[in-house]
XYZ file of C-alpha atoms in Angstrom:
662
model
C -7.271 -25.477 -10.698
C -7.338 -23.012 -13.437
C -5.969 -24.767 -16.556
C -4.812 -23.054 -19.992
C -4.413 -25.598 -22.107
C -3.045 -24.463 -26.384
C -4.170 -21.100 -25.222
C -3.697 -18.612 -28.092
C -4.172 -14.454 -27.786
C -3.832 -11.999 -30.659
C -3.960 -8.396 -30.597
C -3.867 -7.256 -34.055
C -1.326 -8.602 -35.723
C 0.418 -9.398 -32.363
C 0.829 -12.076 -30.882
C 0.784 -12.001 -27.180
C -0.261 -15.227 -25.624
C 1.411 -18.594 -28.755
C -0.370 -22.119 -27.754
C 0.481 -21.070 -23.701
C -0.146 -23.965 -21.413
C 0.043 -23.476 -16.893
C -2.304 -24.415 -14.704
C -2.856 -22.055 -10.758
C -4.193 -24.524 -7.900
C -6.969 -23.163 -5.420
C -5.527 -21.147 -2.832
C -2.075 -20.265 -5.044
C -0.988 -16.725 -4.873
C 0.535 -16.057 -8.211
C 2.691 -13.700 -9.339
C 2.493 -11.976 -13.076
C 5.441 -10.621 -14.214
C 6.275 -9.351 -17.536
C 7.468 -6.393 -20.093
C 4.576 -3.506 -20.415
C 2.486 -5.165 -23.513
C 2.939 -8.199 -22.866
C -0.350 -9.534 -22.770
C -0.927 -9.480 -18.266
C -3.774 -7.062 -17.786
C -5.371 -9.445 -21.320
C -5.020 -12.375 -19.285
C -7.007 -11.063 -17.054
C -9.527 -9.838 -19.106
C -10.301 -13.316 -20.907
C -10.564 -14.879 -17.310
C -13.541 -12.285 -16.243
C -15.096 -12.989 -20.206
C -14.639 -9.932 -21.236
C -12.416 -10.784 -24.246
C -12.447 -14.459 -26.543
C -9.204 -16.332 -26.703
C -8.598 -16.916 -30.615
C -7.235 -20.739 -30.236
C -7.416 -22.738 -27.337
C -8.834 -23.252 -23.122
C -8.859 -21.348 -20.478
C -10.752 -22.750 -17.742
C -11.452 -21.713 -14.175
C -14.012 -23.911 -11.576
C -17.674 -23.770 -11.856
C -19.256 -22.199 -8.721
C -15.861 -20.019 -8.147
C -16.517 -16.119 -6.994
C -14.294 -13.766 -8.818
C -13.781 -10.266 -7.594
C -11.213 -7.186 -9.496
C -10.956 -3.764 -8.923
C -13.173 -1.487 -11.186
C -10.330 1.062 -13.400
C -13.277 3.251 -13.268
C -16.096 4.050 -10.812
C -19.093 6.017 -11.706
C -20.072 8.719 -10.106
C -22.095 8.528 -6.539
C -23.290 10.351 -4.078
C -23.543 7.304 -1.428
C -20.953 7.087 1.385
C -17.168 6.219 0.995
C -18.757 3.212 3.433
C -22.213 1.923 1.628
C -19.691 1.829 -1.564
C -17.136 -0.380 -0.505
C -20.580 -2.570 0.932
C -21.613 -2.975 -2.260
C -18.919 -4.532 -3.614
C -20.541 -7.098 -1.624
C -23.211 -7.926 -4.655
C -25.329 -10.938 -3.071
C -25.065 -9.272 0.440
C -27.651 -6.397 -1.507
C -29.594 -8.549 -3.258
C -30.766 -9.748 -0.138
C -31.150 -6.563 1.118
C -33.130 -5.287 -0.994
C -35.310 -8.796 -1.159
C -35.722 -8.549 2.650
C -37.247 -4.746 2.370
C -39.508 -5.536 -0.601
C -41.242 -8.209 0.547
C -41.308 -6.608 4.019
C -43.211 -3.829 1.715
C -44.634 -6.253 0.681
C -46.338 -7.295 3.407
C -47.102 -4.300 5.453
C -49.636 -4.154 1.925
C -50.943 -7.568 2.011
C -51.321 -8.336 5.699
C -53.087 -11.782 3.975
C -50.129 -13.334 3.137
C -48.406 -12.916 6.068
C -48.266 -16.696 6.764
C -45.772 -17.321 2.957
C -43.911 -13.275 3.044
C -43.090 -14.608 6.993
C -41.681 -17.685 6.069
C -40.031 -15.985 2.901
C -38.269 -13.195 5.241
C -37.452 -16.466 7.817
C -35.194 -17.808 5.574
C -33.883 -14.400 3.879
C -33.065 -13.063 7.528
C -31.336 -16.976 7.894
C -28.597 -15.845 5.068
C -28.310 -12.854 5.657
C -26.439 -13.427 8.955
C -24.770 -16.337 7.028
C -23.277 -13.388 5.024
C -22.315 -11.820 7.844
C -24.826 -8.595 7.197
C -25.279 -7.368 11.120
C -20.816 -6.705 10.360
C -20.738 -5.306 6.951
C -19.916 -1.746 8.555
C -17.257 -2.423 10.861
C -16.125 -4.937 8.188
C -16.279 -2.310 4.991
C -14.582 0.195 7.647
C -12.002 -2.294 9.215
C -10.570 -2.099 5.365
C -10.943 1.844 4.688
C -9.082 2.426 7.510
C -6.107 -0.163 6.773
C -6.131 1.274 2.933
C -5.639 4.679 5.124
C -9.095 6.969 5.301
C -10.151 8.262 8.594
C -13.059 7.708 10.119
C -13.880 11.021 9.082
C -13.278 10.820 5.284
C -16.018 6.748 5.950
C -19.513 8.993 5.490
C -18.096 11.325 2.509
C -19.416 11.144 -0.802
C -17.073 9.053 -3.301
C -17.836 12.201 -5.854
C -15.504 14.177 -3.106
C -12.306 12.112 -3.591
C -9.592 12.250 -6.392
C -8.671 9.742 -8.727
C -6.200 8.174 -6.230
C -8.653 7.897 -3.400
C -11.396 6.917 -5.696
C -9.350 3.509 -6.980
C -8.860 2.651 -3.361
C -12.068 3.151 -2.920
C -12.390 0.729 -5.995
C -9.391 -1.915 -4.012
C -11.406 -1.582 -1.203
C -14.927 -2.861 -2.356
C -12.629 -5.561 -4.401
C -11.807 -7.194 -1.136
C -14.930 -6.589 0.198
C -16.738 -9.031 -2.454
C -16.414 -12.787 -0.973
C -14.711 -14.541 -3.905
C -12.609 -17.802 -3.899
C -10.721 -15.951 -7.133
C -9.146 -12.559 -6.902
C -7.596 -10.555 -9.441
C -5.557 -7.793 -8.507
C -3.731 -5.265 -11.326
C -1.509 -2.560 -10.099
C -2.745 -2.517 -6.557
C -0.265 -0.939 -4.509
C 0.441 2.011 -7.811
C -2.345 4.536 -5.989
C -0.831 3.239 -2.260
C 1.135 5.025 0.633
C 3.927 2.266 1.689
C 1.122 1.483 5.136
C -1.857 0.739 3.063
C 0.777 -1.263 1.625
C 2.410 -2.987 4.373
C -1.261 -3.487 5.375
C -3.372 -4.939 1.954
C 0.528 -7.418 2.350
C -1.288 -8.527 6.176
C -4.727 -8.951 4.924
C -3.762 -10.987 1.256
C -1.740 -13.088 3.403
C -4.604 -13.913 5.582
C -7.161 -14.341 2.530
C -8.268 -18.099 1.636
C -8.852 -18.240 -2.135
C -6.921 -17.594 -5.066
C -4.954 -14.814 -5.829
C -3.818 -13.196 -9.520
C -1.355 -10.621 -9.238
C -0.295 -8.063 -11.447
C 2.937 -5.714 -9.776
C 5.744 -3.641 -10.992
C 6.290 -3.602 -6.411
C 9.372 -6.254 -6.789
C 8.911 -6.141 -2.357
C 5.284 -6.393 -2.661
C 5.847 -9.520 -5.122
C 8.193 -10.813 -3.340
C 5.920 -10.766 0.371
C 2.505 -12.128 -1.219
C 3.130 -14.008 -4.938
C 4.446 -17.707 -3.953
C 4.683 -18.483 -7.642
C 5.862 -16.794 -10.792
C 4.301 -17.096 -14.331
C 6.329 -15.090 -16.715
C 5.130 -13.892 -19.498
C 8.347 -14.793 -22.058
C 8.246 -15.076 -25.949
C 4.111 -15.669 -25.759
C 4.633 -18.309 -23.120
C 3.915 -18.468 -19.913
C 6.763 -20.012 -17.689
C 6.423 -20.953 -14.086
C 8.933 -20.450 -11.772
C 8.284 -21.457 -7.717
C 8.851 -18.952 -5.209
C 8.420 -14.881 -4.992
C 10.191 -12.688 -7.535
C 13.897 -13.288 -6.094
C 13.457 -16.451 -6.702
C 12.072 -15.906 -10.144
C 14.966 -13.712 -10.527
C 17.480 -16.463 -9.578
C 16.449 -18.816 -11.624
C 15.376 -16.751 -14.269
C 18.859 -15.663 -14.592
C 20.683 -18.942 -14.141
C 18.272 -19.790 -17.608
C 19.758 -16.341 -18.568
C 23.273 -17.613 -17.742
C 23.100 -20.898 -20.594
C 23.361 -18.855 -23.807
C 26.776 -16.488 -24.493
C 25.029 -13.448 -25.646
C 23.252 -13.617 -21.986
C 26.879 -14.652 -20.637
C 28.304 -11.350 -21.972
C 25.436 -8.885 -21.056
C 25.703 -9.857 -17.909
C 29.607 -9.370 -17.636
C 29.524 -6.082 -18.964
C 26.591 -5.224 -16.336
C 28.014 -7.283 -13.301
C 31.837 -4.826 -13.584
C 29.790 -1.767 -13.475
C 27.663 -2.709 -10.767
C 30.106 -4.072 -8.752
C 32.834 -1.132 -8.899
C 29.840 0.578 -6.461
C 29.549 -2.282 -4.489
C 32.735 -2.112 -3.933
C 32.426 1.205 -2.548
C 30.161 1.592 -0.754
C 30.778 -1.490 1.491
C 33.833 -0.050 2.077
C 32.557 3.164 4.120
C 29.627 0.731 5.593
C 29.002 0.940 9.273
C 27.143 -1.564 11.079
C 24.075 0.395 11.161
C 20.783 -1.791 10.090
C 19.939 0.513 7.002
C 23.572 0.344 5.759
C 23.812 -3.418 5.757
C 20.459 -3.927 4.778
C 21.518 -1.439 1.096
C 25.370 -3.172 1.028
C 22.140 -6.432 0.877
C 19.939 -5.292 -2.051
C 23.359 -3.854 -4.041
C 24.318 -7.380 -3.583
C 21.091 -8.807 -4.745
C 21.685 -6.478 -8.054
C 23.838 -8.382 -9.179
C 21.305 -11.587 -10.096
C 19.367 -8.609 -11.291
C 21.800 -7.686 -13.756
C 21.038 -10.414 -16.577
C 17.211 -8.638 -16.477
C 18.687 -4.966 -16.773
C 19.773 -5.351 -19.327
C 17.569 -6.645 -21.461
C 15.331 -4.011 -21.312
C 17.255 -1.425 -23.471
C 17.482 1.093 -20.344
C 20.074 2.289 -18.994
C 19.678 5.119 -17.307
C 22.518 7.839 -16.566
C 22.386 10.774 -13.857
C 25.056 13.406 -14.078
C 26.626 14.176 -11.147
C 26.345 17.402 -9.474
C 29.442 20.523 -11.205
C 29.069 21.033 -7.155
C 28.159 20.482 -3.361
C 27.836 23.149 -0.809
C 27.758 21.426 2.298
C 24.981 21.952 3.876
C 22.547 22.192 1.507
C 19.191 23.320 3.483
C 18.505 24.078 7.139
C 15.455 24.402 9.084
C 15.245 25.545 11.900
C 12.060 25.946 13.661
C 10.120 26.120 10.574
C 5.891 25.128 9.901
C 4.534 23.940 6.496
C 1.278 24.179 5.446
C -0.756 25.214 2.944
C -3.868 28.129 2.365
C -7.546 27.632 2.494
C -9.772 28.498 0.942
C -10.591 31.655 3.369
C -6.822 33.247 2.497
C -5.934 31.673 6.203
C -3.567 29.269 7.115
C -3.626 25.467 7.692
C -0.660 24.126 8.890
C 0.360 20.753 7.822
C 4.259 20.614 10.045
C 5.321 22.341 12.743
C 8.467 23.146 14.812
C 10.646 21.852 12.292
C 14.821 21.458 12.721
C 16.397 19.083 10.616
C 19.595 19.716 7.948
C 20.232 18.092 4.550
C 24.337 18.081 3.925
C 26.037 17.100 0.873
C 25.880 13.616 -0.156
C 22.882 13.009 2.161
C 20.962 9.840 1.439
C 17.418 10.147 3.057
C 14.177 8.344 3.101
C 11.142 9.728 4.186
C 8.151 7.974 6.036
C 4.913 8.182 7.474
C 1.233 7.258 7.335
C -0.982 8.271 4.651
C -1.697 12.639 5.467
C 0.884 12.446 7.720
C 2.251 15.009 5.440
C 5.555 14.093 3.283
C 4.466 15.830 0.481
C 3.567 18.691 1.840
C 7.640 18.672 3.711
C 8.971 17.843 -0.047
C 7.039 20.887 -1.630
C 8.721 23.133 1.079
C 12.033 22.285 0.761
C 11.286 22.541 -3.506
C 10.119 25.629 -2.959
C 7.117 24.935 -4.047
C 5.085 25.841 -0.621
C 6.378 29.126 1.027
C 7.286 28.752 4.829
C 4.514 29.776 7.603
C 6.679 30.494 9.973
C 10.395 29.989 11.101
C 12.826 29.409 8.248
C 14.366 27.256 4.766
C 17.649 28.740 4.168
C 19.302 27.754 1.029
C 22.938 27.773 0.691
C 24.684 29.505 -2.099
C 24.588 27.032 -5.289
C 21.806 24.977 -4.573
C 20.498 23.150 -7.352
C 17.272 21.313 -6.330
C 15.861 18.707 -8.934
C 12.010 18.323 -8.095
C 10.329 15.928 -9.167
C 6.236 14.685 -8.484
C 3.290 12.841 -10.144
C 1.353 16.374 -10.846
C 4.448 17.621 -12.827
C 3.827 14.503 -15.991
C 0.484 17.171 -16.283
C 3.561 20.522 -17.326
C 4.705 17.894 -20.558
C 3.629 19.786 -23.558
C 1.055 17.009 -24.894
C 2.106 17.770 -28.640
C 5.477 17.952 -28.312
C 8.197 15.465 -28.175
C 10.613 14.308 -25.954
C 14.187 14.961 -28.074
C 12.210 18.323 -28.207
C 11.410 18.808 -24.554
C 14.904 18.551 -24.328
C 16.663 20.359 -26.564
C 14.213 23.218 -25.332
C 16.853 23.144 -21.922
C 19.811 22.588 -23.603
C 19.462 24.666 -27.531
C 23.154 24.788 -27.903
C 23.535 21.173 -27.744
C 24.126 19.181 -30.558
C 20.473 16.617 -31.141
C 23.049 13.258 -31.694
C 24.187 13.851 -27.908
C 20.611 14.874 -26.583
C 19.018 11.452 -29.048
C 22.100 9.172 -27.124
C 21.005 10.946 -23.555
C 17.296 10.487 -24.160
C 18.126 6.464 -25.530
C 19.574 5.858 -21.847
C 16.013 7.303 -20.090
C 13.899 4.372 -22.972
C 13.233 6.704 -26.167
C 16.330 4.992 -28.730
C 15.732 5.621 -32.301
C 12.554 7.306 -33.142
C 11.233 7.253 -30.485
C 12.783 10.773 -29.423
C 10.320 12.108 -32.130
C 6.643 10.487 -30.722
C 4.803 13.099 -29.918
C 4.149 12.643 -26.173
C 0.031 12.677 -26.017
C -0.449 9.145 -26.071
C 2.125 7.876 -23.917
C 1.835 5.561 -20.830
C 2.358 7.202 -17.678
C 5.719 4.333 -17.457
C 6.807 6.977 -20.625
C 6.045 10.690 -19.559
C 6.978 9.216 -16.025
C 11.233 8.381 -17.485
C 10.634 11.881 -19.612
C 10.287 13.760 -16.713
C 13.009 12.767 -15.084
C 15.258 13.048 -17.434
C 14.304 16.825 -17.915
C 15.407 16.883 -14.101
C 18.162 15.298 -14.205
C 19.857 16.657 -17.301
C 20.241 20.258 -15.238
C 21.949 18.197 -13.613
C 21.105 18.608 -9.744
C 22.807 18.390 -6.136
C 19.567 17.993 -4.205
C 17.236 15.584 -5.525
C 13.679 15.489 -3.725
C 11.337 12.685 -5.514
C 7.938 12.043 -4.410
C 6.903 9.054 -5.047
C 9.550 8.546 -8.728
C 8.506 4.755 -9.282
C 5.028 5.323 -10.208
C 3.533 3.159 -13.035
C 7.156 2.327 -13.431
C 7.578 -1.003 -15.048
C 10.225 -3.898 -12.899
C 13.218 -3.072 -15.756
C 12.975 0.724 -15.306
C 12.153 0.326 -11.459
C 16.376 -1.072 -11.690
C 17.047 1.097 -14.009
C 15.630 4.299 -12.242
C 17.090 2.347 -8.788
C 20.688 1.480 -9.988
C 21.190 5.073 -11.432
C 19.743 7.108 -7.800
C 22.040 4.341 -6.168
C 25.160 6.227 -8.058
C 23.671 8.812 -7.729
C 27.130 11.870 -6.342
C 24.518 14.340 -4.943
C 22.204 14.412 -2.030
C 18.615 12.945 -2.297
C 15.073 13.172 -0.116
C 13.094 10.542 -1.221
C 9.137 9.241 -0.777
C 8.309 6.129 -1.986
C 6.112 3.136 -1.635
C 8.284 0.585 -3.355
C 11.006 -0.490 -0.244
C 13.583 -2.246 -2.425
C 14.442 1.131 -3.751
C 14.551 2.325 -0.657
C 16.540 0.041 1.180
C 19.257 0.632 -1.793
C 19.119 4.480 -2.745
C 18.990 5.592 1.255
C 21.566 6.111 4.240
C 18.672 6.762 7.090
C 15.651 8.255 6.845
C 13.300 10.837 8.530
C 10.061 10.359 10.271
C 6.555 12.233 9.667
C 4.051 12.068 12.491
C 2.304 14.242 14.733
C 2.897 17.059 12.843
C 6.420 17.141 13.176
C 9.632 15.798 11.307
C 12.337 13.691 13.068
C 14.895 11.470 12.248
C 14.212 7.680 12.501
C 16.426 5.701 14.353
C 15.969 1.330 12.835
C 15.459 0.554 8.957
C 12.231 -0.179 7.520
C 11.450 -3.111 9.175
C 11.731 -1.259 12.566
C 8.670 1.006 11.229
C 6.961 -1.686 10.147
C 7.036 -2.192 13.286
C 6.465 1.060 14.395
C 3.571 1.208 12.177
C 1.134 -1.643 13.306
C 1.926 -0.020 16.694
C 0.941 2.810 15.747
C -2.380 1.793 13.865
C -3.057 -0.217 17.253
C -2.936 2.953 19.304
C -5.616 4.636 17.083
C -7.572 1.636 16.913
C -7.947 1.963 20.549
C -7.827 5.448 21.270
C -11.081 5.047 17.956
C -12.645 2.765 20.111
C -12.592 4.690 22.985
C -13.608 8.144 21.788
C -16.401 6.011 20.275
C -18.181 4.937 24.248
C -17.089 8.154 24.779
C -19.496 9.706 22.496
C -22.241 7.303 23.299
C -22.133 8.667 27.496
C -24.724 10.495 28.988
C -24.013 11.295 32.174
C -26.384 10.496 35.177
C -29.176 12.560 36.193
C -30.059 10.446 39.185
C -26.118 9.941 40.739
C -25.532 11.518 44.143
C -24.005 14.758 43.558
C -22.048 16.023 46.756
C -21.867 19.236 46.235
C -25.709 18.493 47.354
C -25.100 17.750 50.520
C -22.714 20.650 51.162
C -25.333 22.185 53.662
C -25.277 18.777 55.612
C -23.365 18.670 58.871
C -20.246 16.811 58.274
C -21.252 13.343 59.704
C -23.818 13.885 57.090
C -21.744 14.406 54.793
C -19.180 11.256 55.705
C -22.428 9.476 55.849
C -23.337 9.916 52.689
C -19.621 9.895 50.748
C -19.464 6.372 52.299
C -22.670 5.085 50.955
C -21.290 6.178 47.514
C -17.640 5.110 47.433
C -20.577 1.467 48.742
C -22.432 1.758 46.015
C -19.892 2.323 43.178
C -18.113 -0.456 44.318
C -20.916 -2.495 43.619
C -21.193 -1.408 40.594
C -17.830 -1.899 39.965
C -17.417 -5.142 41.183
C -19.000 -7.638 38.145
C -17.215 -4.838 35.799
C -13.849 -5.951 36.808
C -14.476 -8.996 36.983
C -15.030 -9.145 33.414
C -12.094 -7.455 32.549
C -10.187 -9.873 34.555
C -11.898 -12.560 32.396
C -11.588 -10.920 29.287
C -8.087 -9.339 29.513
C -7.627 -12.747 29.658
C -8.640 -14.025 26.569
C -6.923 -11.401 25.164
C -3.799 -12.103 27.160
C -4.239 -15.749 25.151
C -5.331 -15.014 22.149
C -2.104 -12.970 21.108
C 0.399 -16.038 22.351
C -2.020 -18.023 19.545
C -1.439 -15.753 17.163
C 2.347 -14.799 18.106
C 3.061 -18.484 17.548
C 0.649 -18.340 14.276
C 2.413 -15.456 13.219
C 5.629 -17.700 13.266
C 4.002 -20.644 10.909
C 2.804 -18.225 8.934
C 6.375 -17.103 8.801
C 8.057 -20.682 7.568
C 8.356 -20.596 3.745
C 7.634 -23.963 3.733
C 3.631 -23.856 5.030
C 3.351 -23.352 1.708
C 4.808 -25.760 -0.482
C 2.209 -27.796 -2.109
C 2.824 -30.741 -0.139
C 1.622 -28.521 3.364
C -1.368 -26.831 1.064
C -4.211 -28.588 3.239
C -1.934 -26.622 6.588
C -1.618 -23.728 5.075
C -4.981 -23.302 4.442
C -6.191 -24.382 8.231
C -3.375 -21.718 9.502
C -4.226 -18.983 7.735
C -8.204 -19.295 8.322
C -7.385 -20.194 12.301
C -5.272 -16.955 11.695
C -8.029 -14.974 10.307
C -10.529 -16.099 12.789
C -8.012 -14.858 16.137
C -7.080 -11.611 14.379
C -11.037 -11.290 14.021
C -11.681 -13.053 18.051
C -8.905 -10.484 19.343
C -10.903 -7.389 17.636
C -14.132 -7.863 19.224
C -12.252 -8.884 22.774
C -10.617 -4.719 22.655
C -14.434 -3.178 21.637
C -15.955 -5.501 24.905
C -12.567 -4.186 26.431
C -13.237 -0.692 25.688
C -16.618 -0.634 26.415
C -16.115 -1.638 30.041
C -13.705 0.826 30.091
C -16.051 3.264 29.741
C -18.675 1.745 31.124
C -16.319 1.836 34.712
C -15.758 5.692 34.073
C -19.115 6.209 33.625
C -19.914 5.071 37.145
C -19.502 8.172 39.972
């Protein structure tokens, strides 16, 4: 196990860890929680021997292989696939050794016996480490993280920063390991890639240490929470919600925590009561009520953060706000040609609408939001805005538009030159810029602080339609909760793109889905979308395999053609047709028998996987007492999943073979 004893770590004069102790058991998935600057990333650096402790010890079992995500990727012209395979450094070393020995054998054939024996040993080791399946394993990781097959051969240097971080994550997952360190792995992922990563980590047999501000991701992955609190690490059993309940109870034991809880709960309860009075029986509405009820538990933690975001209500609310009629949206390429992404979009945004936008990576979610915001021109059809529409548009690229040499107060004063300074200071204080912080320059601020500032400037102008594209990126847990509360209480309309499921559940009433070049109402909640995405991914994978198999088929030049018998008499033609049918039947029969056998195996494998899925979903499986059973279950699930994929590929190959028979 990982064990810390009397661990003390300082950064300058600040003590991050003070004589703290903790243990992490093999196979545990542990989430680290704490304010920004509490020492979470520092602890990761300590585990990787990048820094040393000031006192105490931190022990990791000898022989454990450790994998982590590199925060920076060096320039490389390697393909995305090769870059991911490079993550398995032992495999690459074996391949390099094998290549060296092969070259030596060509130069020194008299050493054939010695070199041949060593080459045989290396080939045996290469088989053991899965050298022959490395490309397909890398492709599965790339596909899961949102890379299309066409991108697998693109050079690393051709990808943007966010996509390079996905490559770094795939490279870390490719490396065989007993300990996996993940520091904010979802920052550059969309909802679909995050759902895939949750499933991947669920099947991972090693120990996972995870830093994340996404509370639902923590809830899905973590079995234990270690909370950084005043230089100590406190252990909580369960996921993030269990931590919240236990932590809230601990805070309630003091008078000051109770007083904060009372004030915050009263404010949240007022909103919850108003919402419940209007709630229908729709699944999403009920999901939202539950999420808001959970906010009562979060109140004490929120009260500690010092961030109390308030979004002003709009002064007027036209209805409808926007009408899209047969709208086509997209981009203009380097040649000046239009590149449509979305077509024939016919939707309406009404006053008071609260809509979450779903869709797989690259489907066009950001294109839709940019077009609604007016940043992209409509290519065809129309976007009709009502008189009085005031749009507040937030996206990550707007952080780059902040004046790095100015302070938050200077930014806001430019928007409201007639407003008293104290009023501006009070407003910015709710976004975490209290006291002298309002005079700090933007340049050295973190991504989360810049996001808070950009959002404060947008909502100051009292928009009646908020368009938010991943607003919670880079925000810590406390700020996310403050933003969630503010958006839930916002009196205007809102369209939200986010991979933060807690934010979606709490703030939106319904969903649009962007898929297949269009935008439609989605009749369901996030659980329904998860099922839709899994089916969509499965269909895409099958289609890709069919296309691959089809691409490898070449026509049989010697197969008889009926056109060649056009000059024969009718009897001869019928005879040839009968012979052809007989020949085809003979060729098809063994293939069809193999297909039938594989279909039975697929059915049996699917049944076993369903049973294992039920076991994996059982929270009791993750107790310490059932550790051995858990490891066996997850291992068996991984083996069956691999077998299922191999059977599918074999089935598709046989189907292609059948289709190729004339």
